[in-house]
Amino acid sequence: MSSNDAKLVFTPSGRRGTFRPGTAVLDAARSLGVDVDSVCGGRGLCGRCQVTCAEGEFAKHAITSRAEHLSPIGEVETLYSERRGNKPLAEDRRLSCQARIQGDLVIDVPAESQLHRQVVRKHAEHRDITLDAGVHLFYVEVQEANLQEPGGDVQRLLRALESAWGLRDLGFDSVALPVLQAALRKGKWSVTVAVHNAVRVIAVWPGFKRDCYGLAIDIGSTTIAAHLCDLSSGDVVATDGIMNPQIRFGEDLMSRVSYVMMNPGGATELTDTVRDGVNELIQDVARQGDIEVDDIVEVTIAGNPIMHHLFLGISPVELGSAPFALATDAALNLTALELGLQINKGARVYVLPCIAGHVGADAAAMILAEEPHLLDEVSLVVDVGTNAEIVLGNRDRLLACSSPTGPAFEGAQISCGQRAAPGAIERVRIDPETLDVRFSVIGSELWSDDPGFEESIEAFGVTGICGSGIIEAVAEMYLSGVISEDGVVDGALADRSDRLIPEERTFSFLLHDGKQRIVVTQHDVRQIQLAKAALYAGVKLLLDHAGISAVDRIRLAGAFGSHIDTRHAMVLGLIPDCDLDKVESAGNAAGTGARIALLNVTARREIETIVRGIEKIETAIEPKFQEYFVDAMAIPNKSDDFPLLFAEVQRPVPKSHVSGGDSGRRRRRR
Ligand code: FES
């Protein structure tokens, strides 16, 4: 060290060293292993290497740091700001590839300049996800072709990548070959390449390119959802969803399997349909994110086993009956071309692993998002759909099964049921004294007894009841004594309320009498009982296999699971007793898991390992399933008590069996 050498400390890493005056800050950072991003290789083009000089006396480091201890802003940085127009370098920022050390410095590397920055998650509970995408961009200047040095452009490019970026032994994807020569010449022998897993060039663009994107897709039987993410920042640029166009072949999964069995070429038809849907969604999110589809270079896919197979072009027929054999349960690394995805031709597709015949890559993604495997507490994670996927366990052990709940939770097979759309009743309250009903519908913030409610729903009216609405309606009917523990609508109440409507030998309960009459029939209550009993029986089998009788926390995932009121779900006995504060919706956990897999390649290895270790329980062959199912037909359950729930919620008293004078004692917390 010479006496002229300057002391440098980088924050937040705390790495420090001494450097010759004139050293570029980026070079100093690299020599100390400080994580600073760069796409352009220090040419002042990408702006990824920005740092801030912290000014002042830093007694702890024995450093006086001043902005003047950096070389003045030069031509390259000025040009960078001019080129970026409305996003020039902020006053306190410098390009670390251009700023040179002239004295002691404390240099802060902001989060957005770190290559492996933390991707902040919406429901960050246990950890943040570190950005470590599978595809990175590299800008490179390539030696111009000339007669003296014959050889191919690919080889010249690979040599340049090795000398500029130290990328040795790279492969070059044949799909990028047709565009390489034009890109090199258009870019005046400079190009940006996308490199997959540091081993293969998969795409080439002329000149400098700053950003590339990835897509996390969850293919559900009803909806397909996609997050478009910036692979350099981890930010979600656009999110959208569409109805799965396969719905025209059947609402539920088994009817699609039947379609394949009954119609020659049906599997191909369903594969084409779902891929068309995904391509349509890709166009939508690209438009929303204001990017070219060609800029999408990586995709991750989650989906239930039947969607997984159909999207991959595999017939789902084997999944339709025992032993429910998957073609493969391993994670897959494919290309966009193989799957007919209309994005960059070299784009890679990672398909998450499946767990079992009815527990798919969506459940694997759900585990990645909810991380039950990192906790001491026992978690129950349920994706509530036409087929419930259930995961139970903690860091010691995970078990999974699925249970055939049927389409009732989605509003199908319910007399006034409908999809979750404007006009559908989604929240219900029944006054236990008067049996008066208040409700709210999708599309309005107001309750039906709020002033202005009628005006707020004028455009669509009250059209039916959706899955979350029917859950609340049946749970409230139970709490207000309209139905018994066995789910029987108490006709004796017809003397006291005209909401009880006789229908042959049973009774229906009137929720709303308007242009459309919305009722819950005895048959509807039965459908919900059957669906919830199937789910609960699955949970009970997992608890048995785990040798435990209670769970510490519950997460409800999926489009439906994230909309139902957790308290009402427990009142119905959809899920076991649990501290109500520990029961939450997990939103689209499969979509979040697919996003984690997109942004962090280590998470892919992690989920592959976890899935291999999961104990799979096949409900169809479990002798106790039927017994648990029968018990779970009762509300909340015939054999299991719900002490934690009923410490919070007043148990109902059958109305037709009590006199009218005890109303004060029956008040409960709502
Ligand atoms: Fe690209 Fe500094 S490394 S601008």
PDB file of C-alpha atoms in Angstrom, residues 61 148 220 251 272 534 577 593 647:
ATOM      1  CA  HIS A  61     -14.054   3.494   9.602  1.00  0.00           C
ATOM      2  CA  GLN A 148      -7.341 -12.171 -42.643  1.00  0.00           C
ATOM      3  CA  GLY A 220     -55.860 -23.458 -13.367  1.00  0.00           C
ATOM      4  CA  GLU A 251     -66.339 -27.022 -16.173  1.00  0.00           C
ATOM      5  CA  ASP A 272     -54.086 -26.501 -28.554  1.00  0.00           C
ATOM      6  CA  ALA A 534     -64.675 -34.366   1.228  1.00  0.00           C
ATOM      7  CA  ASP A 577     -60.425 -26.021  14.603  1.00  0.00           C
ATOM      8  CA  GLY A 593     -44.651 -19.827  -6.077  1.00  0.00           C
ATOM      9  CA  ALA A 647     -64.639 -19.479  22.150  1.00  0.00           C
TER      10      ALA A 647
END
